[in-house]
Amino acid sequence: MTHDRTPCLEITAEALDRDPYPTFRALQESSSVGWVPELGMWLVAGYREVEAILRNSDDFVTGTPDSLIFDTFGEHMLTTEGAQHERFKSRFRGAFSPARIRASMEQKTEACSRLLLDGIVGGGKAEFRKAYAGRLPVLSILSLFDIPLEEEPKLRLWYDGFEQALSNFARREEVRGRAHGYVGEFHALIQHHIARVRAAPDDSLLSQVVNDRSDDRLDDAEICRNASIVFFGGISTVEAVVLNCLYALCTHPDALSKVRRNPDLIPQAIEETLRWLSPVQSATRHVARDFSLGESTFRAGDIVNCMLGAANHDPRVFDEPAAFRLERTNVRKHLGFALGPHFCLGSNLARLEAITAIRHILERCPDLGLSADHPADVRGFEFRQPAALHLEWRV
């Protein structure tokens, strides 16, 4: 069978936003591939199919003039393939190794987390997205680049605009224009600090990239474009991992009790969160040339959305995928950070921040639970997390 553009299921953007998992299950029970006329793209829901596409950067590429991420940020490590992709990514990769992240960011992340919690814990309740989860990654990434923490409000504003632009499948011009304006403001900020570390080098990531002496070093415009992805990719993932893990634990009291008794289970809780409620639900690819995958044939120019959240719920890989289970032995097979050449550069930093956050929150917020007055509403099929997470604890 060759897939044409006749929908095999009735798939709507609203249903995917509200709860994509019934659609994912239905796709997995059929061909694992479905055309969504409303979005003008294919959805791929099977683990095996998603894995194959993400590993194939010759036939499925990230950056074309039609891609939202290219339109928003231009050419950078997530919109290039091959030698150019490696040139961009290699300049940042060393700073994100596990050892370098621990050495450079562990104390800074701890300090940022404590600073935020100091202003929260005494009240006995808070909306954690605004008060903590949305702020910790901004402060941490500013620390990584050695940019003053006072820039946090700007970064948060810009990020919100970029998040809207990257899910702007309706191509609303006001969303696109606002994001382009924010990109210009962000580049101006980075350019200011490029000049600073060029004049007085330090040990920051930005200084390492700016003062690179290799023949194919990045120019300032390339540094700005790639810094935008490092900055804002780090914000979205960490915010959602923290919120989703808190939500998972608070809706699974047995798991919360186990983690409280044994904090060494926190990394496992983070990994199961990345599988069970994947913060980044999809990885978009553009078909470079006609390609057949099993029974599916994609045409050059087609948009294929690899649904990471669906792959992480594929029953052929994960037993009882709808269950949140700390004891899951193959949890590290999850695709929460994608796979292949575009595997998330900041995964080690994201894990460090999330583990630090959950550990600190559980230490300082006894009897933590969801607020009965403000039910959590988990939404999104591109980026999925509670729009707000109201928690209460004993003071």
Coordinates of C-alpha atoms in Angstrom, one line a residue:
M1 CA 0.0 0.0 0.0
T2 CA 1.2 3.5 -0.8
H3 CA -0.1 6.3 1.3
D4 CA -1.9 9.1 -0.5
R5 CA -3.3 12.2 1.1
T6 CA -6.6 10.5 2.1
P7 CA -6.8 10.6 5.9
C8 CA -6.8 7.1 7.3
L9 CA -8.3 8.6 10.5
E10 CA -10.1 11.7 11.4
I11 CA -7.3 13.7 13.1
T12 CA -7.7 17.3 14.2
A13 CA -5.3 19.7 15.7
E14 CA -7.7 20.4 18.6
A15 CA -7.9 16.7 19.5
L16 CA -4.1 16.4 19.3
D17 CA -3.7 19.4 21.6
R18 CA -6.2 18.1 24.1
D19 CA -5.0 14.5 24.3
P20 CA -3.0 13.0 21.4
Y21 CA -2.6 9.6 22.9
P22 CA -5.8 8.0 21.6
T23 CA -4.9 9.2 18.1
F24 CA -1.4 7.7 18.5
R25 CA -2.8 4.4 19.6
A26 CA -5.2 4.3 16.7
L27 CA -2.3 5.1 14.3
Q28 CA -0.1 2.4 15.8
E29 CA -2.9 -0.1 15.4
S30 CA -3.1 0.7 11.7
S31 CA -0.1 1.7 9.7
S32 CA 1.7 4.0 12.1
V33 CA 1.4 6.9 9.6
G34 CA -1.5 9.3 9.0
W35 CA -2.1 12.4 6.9
V36 CA -3.6 15.4 8.7
P37 CA -5.1 17.8 6.2
E38 CA -5.6 20.5 8.8
L39 CA -1.9 20.7 9.4
G40 CA -0.7 19.7 5.9
M41 CA 1.6 17.1 7.2
W42 CA 2.1 13.4 8.0
L43 CA 2.2 12.1 11.5
V44 CA 4.4 9.1 12.2
A45 CA 3.5 7.3 15.5
G46 CA 5.5 4.0 15.5
Y47 CA 8.7 3.7 17.4
R48 CA 10.5 1.8 14.7
E49 CA 9.4 4.2 12.0
V50 CA 10.3 7.3 14.0
E51 CA 13.7 5.9 14.8
A52 CA 14.4 5.1 11.2
I53 CA 13.4 8.6 10.0
L54 CA 15.4 10.4 12.7
R55 CA 18.5 8.5 11.9
N56 CA 18.2 9.2 8.1
S57 CA 19.4 12.8 7.6
D58 CA 19.9 12.3 3.9
D59 CA 16.3 11.8 3.0
F60 CA 14.6 13.6 5.9
V61 CA 16.1 17.0 6.7
T62 CA 15.3 19.7 9.3
G63 CA 15.9 22.9 7.5
T64 CA 14.0 24.1 4.4
P65 CA 12.6 27.6 3.6
D66 CA 9.2 26.1 4.6
S67 CA 10.2 24.9 8.1
L68 CA 9.0 27.0 11.0
I69 CA 12.3 26.7 12.8
F70 CA 14.3 27.9 9.8
D71 CA 11.8 30.8 9.2
T72 CA 12.1 31.8 12.8
F73 CA 15.9 31.5 13.5
G74 CA 17.6 31.0 10.1
E75 CA 20.5 28.7 9.5
H76 CA 21.9 27.0 12.6
M77 CA 22.7 23.5 13.9
L78 CA 19.0 22.4 13.9
T79 CA 18.3 23.5 10.3
T80 CA 21.5 22.1 8.6
E81 CA 22.8 18.6 7.8
G82 CA 26.1 17.0 7.1
A83 CA 29.3 19.1 7.3
Q84 CA 27.7 22.4 8.1
H85 CA 25.6 20.8 10.9
E86 CA 28.8 19.3 12.4
R87 CA 30.6 22.6 12.0
F88 CA 28.0 24.4 14.0
K89 CA 27.3 21.7 16.7
S90 CA 31.0 20.9 17.3
R91 CA 31.7 24.4 18.6
F92 CA 29.2 23.8 21.4
R93 CA 29.4 20.1 22.0
G94 CA 32.4 20.0 24.4
A95 CA 30.7 22.4 26.8
F96 CA 27.7 20.0 27.1
S97 CA 29.5 16.8 27.9
P98 CA 28.5 15.2 31.2
A99 CA 31.8 16.0 33.0
R100 CA 31.9 19.6 31.7
I101 CA 28.2 20.2 32.7
R102 CA 28.8 18.9 36.2
A103 CA 32.0 21.0 36.6
S104 CA 30.6 24.2 35.1
M105 CA 26.9 24.1 36.0
E106 CA 26.2 22.0 39.1
Q107 CA 26.8 24.7 41.6
K108 CA 25.3 27.4 39.5
T109 CA 22.1 25.4 39.0
E110 CA 21.9 24.6 42.7
A111 CA 22.2 28.3 43.5
C112 CA 19.5 29.3 41.0
S113 CA 17.2 26.7 42.4
R114 CA 17.7 27.7 46.0
L115 CA 17.2 31.4 45.1
L116 CA 13.8 30.7 43.5
L117 CA 12.6 28.4 46.3
D118 CA 13.6 30.8 49.0
G119 CA 10.9 33.1 47.6
I120 CA 8.2 30.3 47.4
V121 CA 8.4 27.8 50.2
G122 CA 7.1 30.0 53.0
G123 CA 3.8 30.5 51.4
G124 CA 2.7 26.9 51.3
K125 CA 1.4 27.1 47.8
A126 CA 2.4 28.4 44.4
E127 CA 1.8 28.2 40.7
F128 CA 5.1 26.4 39.8
R129 CA 5.3 27.2 36.1
K130 CA 5.5 31.0 36.7
A131 CA 7.3 30.9 40.0
Y132 CA 9.9 28.2 39.4
A133 CA 9.9 25.9 36.4
G134 CA 9.8 28.7 33.8
R135 CA 12.5 30.6 35.6
L136 CA 15.1 28.0 36.5
P137 CA 16.2 27.2 33.0
V138 CA 16.4 30.9 32.0
L139 CA 18.7 31.7 35.0
S140 CA 20.8 28.5 34.4
I141 CA 21.3 29.3 30.7
L142 CA 22.2 32.9 31.5
S143 CA 24.8 31.5 33.9
L144 CA 26.1 29.2 31.3
F145 CA 26.8 32.1 29.0
D146 CA 27.9 34.4 31.9
I147 CA 25.2 36.9 31.1
P148 CA 23.7 38.9 34.0
L149 CA 20.7 37.2 35.6
E150 CA 18.9 40.6 35.3
E151 CA 18.2 39.8 31.7
E152 CA 15.7 37.1 32.7
P153 CA 12.5 39.0 32.0
K154 CA 13.6 39.7 28.4
L155 CA 14.6 36.1 27.8
R156 CA 11.2 34.9 29.1
L157 CA 9.3 37.3 26.9
W158 CA 11.3 36.3 23.8
Y159 CA 10.9 32.6 24.6
D160 CA 7.1 32.8 24.8
G161 CA 7.1 34.5 21.3
F162 CA 9.4 31.8 19.9
E163 CA 7.3 29.0 21.3
Q164 CA 4.3 30.4 19.5
A165 CA 6.2 30.8 16.3
L166 CA 7.4 27.2 16.3
S167 CA 3.9 25.9 16.5
N168 CA 2.4 28.5 14.1
F169 CA 1.3 25.9 11.5
A170 CA -1.5 28.3 10.5
R171 CA 1.2 30.8 9.4
R172 CA -0.3 33.7 11.2
E173 CA 1.7 36.7 10.2
E174 CA 1.4 38.6 13.5
V175 CA 3.0 35.6 15.3
R176 CA 5.8 35.3 12.7
G177 CA 6.5 39.1 12.8
R178 CA 6.7 39.2 16.6
A179 CA 9.1 36.3 16.7
H180 CA 11.3 38.0 14.1
G181 CA 11.5 41.1 16.1
Y182 CA 12.5 39.2 19.2
V183 CA 15.2 37.4 17.3
G184 CA 16.7 40.8 16.4
E185 CA 16.6 41.8 20.0
F186 CA 18.2 38.6 21.1
H187 CA 21.0 38.9 18.5
A188 CA 21.7 42.4 19.7
L189 CA 22.1 41.1 23.3
I190 CA 24.4 38.3 22.2
Q191 CA 26.4 40.7 20.0
H192 CA 27.0 42.9 23.0
H193 CA 28.4 40.0 25.0
I194 CA 30.4 38.8 22.0
A195 CA 32.2 42.1 22.0
R196 CA 32.8 41.8 25.8
V197 CA 34.4 38.4 25.7
R198 CA 36.4 39.2 22.6
A199 CA 37.9 42.1 24.5
A200 CA 38.3 40.2 27.8
P201 CA 38.1 36.4 27.4
D202 CA 36.7 34.4 30.3
D203 CA 35.8 30.7 30.8
S204 CA 32.2 31.0 29.6
L205 CA 30.8 29.0 26.7
L206 CA 30.3 32.1 24.7
S207 CA 34.0 33.1 25.2
Q208 CA 35.1 29.7 24.0
V209 CA 33.1 30.0 20.8
V210 CA 34.0 33.6 20.1
N211 CA 37.7 33.1 20.7
D212 CA 38.0 29.9 18.7
R213 CA 41.1 30.2 16.4
S214 CA 40.3 27.4 14.0
D215 CA 40.2 28.1 10.2
D216 CA 36.4 27.4 10.0
R217 CA 35.4 29.3 13.2
L218 CA 32.0 30.7 13.4
D219 CA 31.4 34.4 12.5
D220 CA 29.3 36.6 14.8
A221 CA 26.1 36.1 12.9
E222 CA 26.5 32.3 13.0
I223 CA 27.3 32.5 16.8
C224 CA 24.1 34.5 17.3
R225 CA 21.9 32.1 15.4
N226 CA 23.3 29.0 17.1
A227 CA 23.2 30.7 20.5
S228 CA 19.4 31.2 20.0
I229 CA 18.9 27.5 19.7
V230 CA 21.1 26.7 22.7
F231 CA 19.2 29.3 24.8
F232 CA 15.6 28.6 23.9
G233 CA 15.8 24.9 23.3
G234 CA 17.2 24.7 26.9
I235 CA 14.3 26.7 28.3
S236 CA 11.4 24.8 26.8
T237 CA 12.7 21.3 27.6
V238 CA 13.7 22.0 31.2
E239 CA 10.5 23.9 32.1
A240 CA 8.4 21.1 30.8
V241 CA 10.4 18.2 32.3
V242 CA 10.2 19.8 35.8
L243 CA 6.5 20.5 35.5
N244 CA 5.7 17.2 34.0
C245 CA 7.6 15.3 36.6
L246 CA 5.9 17.1 39.4
Y247 CA 2.6 16.4 37.8
A248 CA 3.4 12.8 37.3
L249 CA 4.5 12.3 40.9
C250 CA 1.6 14.2 42.4
T251 CA -0.9 12.1 40.3
H252 CA 0.9 8.9 41.3
P253 CA 1.1 9.0 45.2
D254 CA 2.9 5.6 45.4
A255 CA 5.7 6.8 43.1
L256 CA 5.9 10.1 45.0
S257 CA 6.3 8.2 48.3
K258 CA 9.0 6.0 46.9
V259 CA 11.0 9.0 45.6
R260 CA 10.7 10.8 48.9
R261 CA 12.0 7.7 50.7
N262 CA 14.7 7.2 48.2
P263 CA 15.9 10.3 46.4
D264 CA 18.3 8.2 44.4
L265 CA 15.1 7.3 42.3
I266 CA 14.8 10.9 41.1
P267 CA 16.9 10.3 37.9
Q268 CA 14.6 7.3 37.1
A269 CA 11.5 9.5 37.7
I270 CA 12.9 12.1 35.3
E271 CA 13.5 9.4 32.6
E272 CA 10.1 7.9 33.0
T273 CA 8.6 11.4 32.8
L274 CA 10.5 12.0 29.5
R275 CA 8.8 8.8 28.2
W276 CA 5.4 9.0 29.8
L277 CA 4.7 12.7 29.2
S278 CA 7.2 13.8 26.7
P279 CA 7.8 17.6 26.9
V280 CA 8.8 17.8 23.2
Q281 CA 6.2 15.6 21.5
S282 CA 7.4 15.9 17.9
A283 CA 10.4 16.2 15.6
T284 CA 9.6 17.7 12.2
R285 CA 11.4 16.6 9.1
H286 CA 11.1 17.6 5.5
V287 CA 11.3 14.9 2.8
A288 CA 14.3 15.6 0.5
R289 CA 13.3 13.1 -2.2
D290 CA 10.7 10.5 -2.7
F291 CA 11.2 7.8 0.0
S292 CA 9.4 4.6 0.9
L293 CA 9.4 3.3 4.5
G294 CA 7.6 0.0 4.8
E295 CA 4.2 0.5 3.3
S296 CA 4.5 4.2 3.3
T297 CA 5.7 6.4 0.4
F298 CA 6.5 10.1 1.1
R299 CA 7.0 12.6 -1.7
A300 CA 9.8 15.2 -2.0
G301 CA 8.6 18.3 -0.2
D302 CA 6.3 16.5 2.2
I303 CA 6.4 17.4 5.9
V304 CA 6.7 14.5 8.3
N305 CA 6.2 15.0 12.0
C306 CA 7.9 12.2 14.0
M307 CA 5.8 12.0 17.1
L308 CA 8.2 11.3 19.9
G309 CA 5.4 11.2 22.4
A310 CA 3.8 8.4 20.3
A311 CA 7.0 6.4 20.0
N312 CA 7.4 6.6 23.7
H313 CA 4.0 5.0 24.1
D314 CA 4.5 2.3 21.5
P315 CA 3.4 -1.0 23.2
R316 CA 5.8 -2.9 21.0
V317 CA 8.6 -1.3 22.9
F318 CA 7.2 -0.3 26.3
D319 CA 4.9 -2.6 28.3
E320 CA 1.8 -0.8 29.6
P321 CA 2.9 2.5 28.0
A322 CA 0.1 4.5 29.6
A323 CA 1.3 3.6 33.1
F324 CA 3.9 5.8 34.9
R325 CA 6.3 3.2 36.4
L326 CA 9.5 4.0 38.2
E327 CA 10.7 0.4 37.9
R328 CA 10.6 0.4 34.1
T329 CA 13.8 -1.3 33.0
N330 CA 14.1 -0.1 29.5
V331 CA 13.1 3.5 30.1
R332 CA 16.3 4.8 28.6
K333 CA 15.1 3.7 25.2
H334 CA 12.7 6.7 25.2
L335 CA 13.1 9.3 22.5
G336 CA 12.4 12.3 24.7
F337 CA 15.6 14.0 23.5
A338 CA 15.1 12.7 19.9
L339 CA 17.7 10.6 18.2
G340 CA 20.3 10.6 15.4
P341 CA 22.4 13.6 14.3
H342 CA 20.0 16.1 15.9
F343 CA 19.9 14.4 19.3
C344 CA 19.4 17.2 21.9
L345 CA 22.7 18.9 22.5
G346 CA 21.6 20.1 26.0
S347 CA 20.3 16.8 27.3
N348 CA 22.9 16.5 30.0
L349 CA 22.2 20.1 31.3
A350 CA 18.5 19.4 31.1
R351 CA 18.9 16.3 33.3
L352 CA 21.0 18.1 35.8
E353 CA 18.5 21.0 36.1
A354 CA 15.5 18.6 36.4
I355 CA 17.2 16.4 39.0
T356 CA 18.3 19.4 41.0
A357 CA 14.8 20.9 40.8
I358 CA 12.9 17.8 41.9
R359 CA 15.4 17.1 44.7
H360 CA 15.2 20.6 46.1
I361 CA 11.4 20.8 45.8
L362 CA 10.8 17.5 47.6
E363 CA 13.3 18.5 50.3
R364 CA 11.7 21.8 51.0
C365 CA 8.0 21.2 50.3
P366 CA 6.6 18.5 52.7
D367 CA 3.3 16.8 51.8
L368 CA 3.5 18.2 48.3
G369 CA 0.3 17.8 46.2
L370 CA -1.9 19.3 43.5
S371 CA -4.2 22.1 44.5
A372 CA -7.8 21.0 44.5
D373 CA -8.9 24.5 43.6
H374 CA -6.8 24.7 40.4
P375 CA -6.9 21.5 38.4
A376 CA -3.9 21.0 36.1
D377 CA -4.7 21.1 32.4
V378 CA -2.1 19.4 30.4
R379 CA -2.1 20.5 26.7
G380 CA -0.1 20.5 23.5
F381 CA 1.0 18.1 20.9
E382 CA 4.2 20.0 19.9
F383 CA 5.2 21.0 23.4
R384 CA 3.1 19.3 26.1
Q385 CA 2.9 20.3 29.7
P386 CA 0.5 21.9 32.2
A387 CA -0.4 25.4 31.2
A388 CA -0.2 26.1 35.0
L389 CA 0.7 23.8 37.9
H390 CA -0.7 24.9 41.3
L391 CA 0.9 23.0 44.1
E392 CA 0.4 23.0 47.9
W393 CA 2.5 21.8 50.8
R394 CA 2.9 21.9 54.5
V395 CA 4.7 24.9 56.0

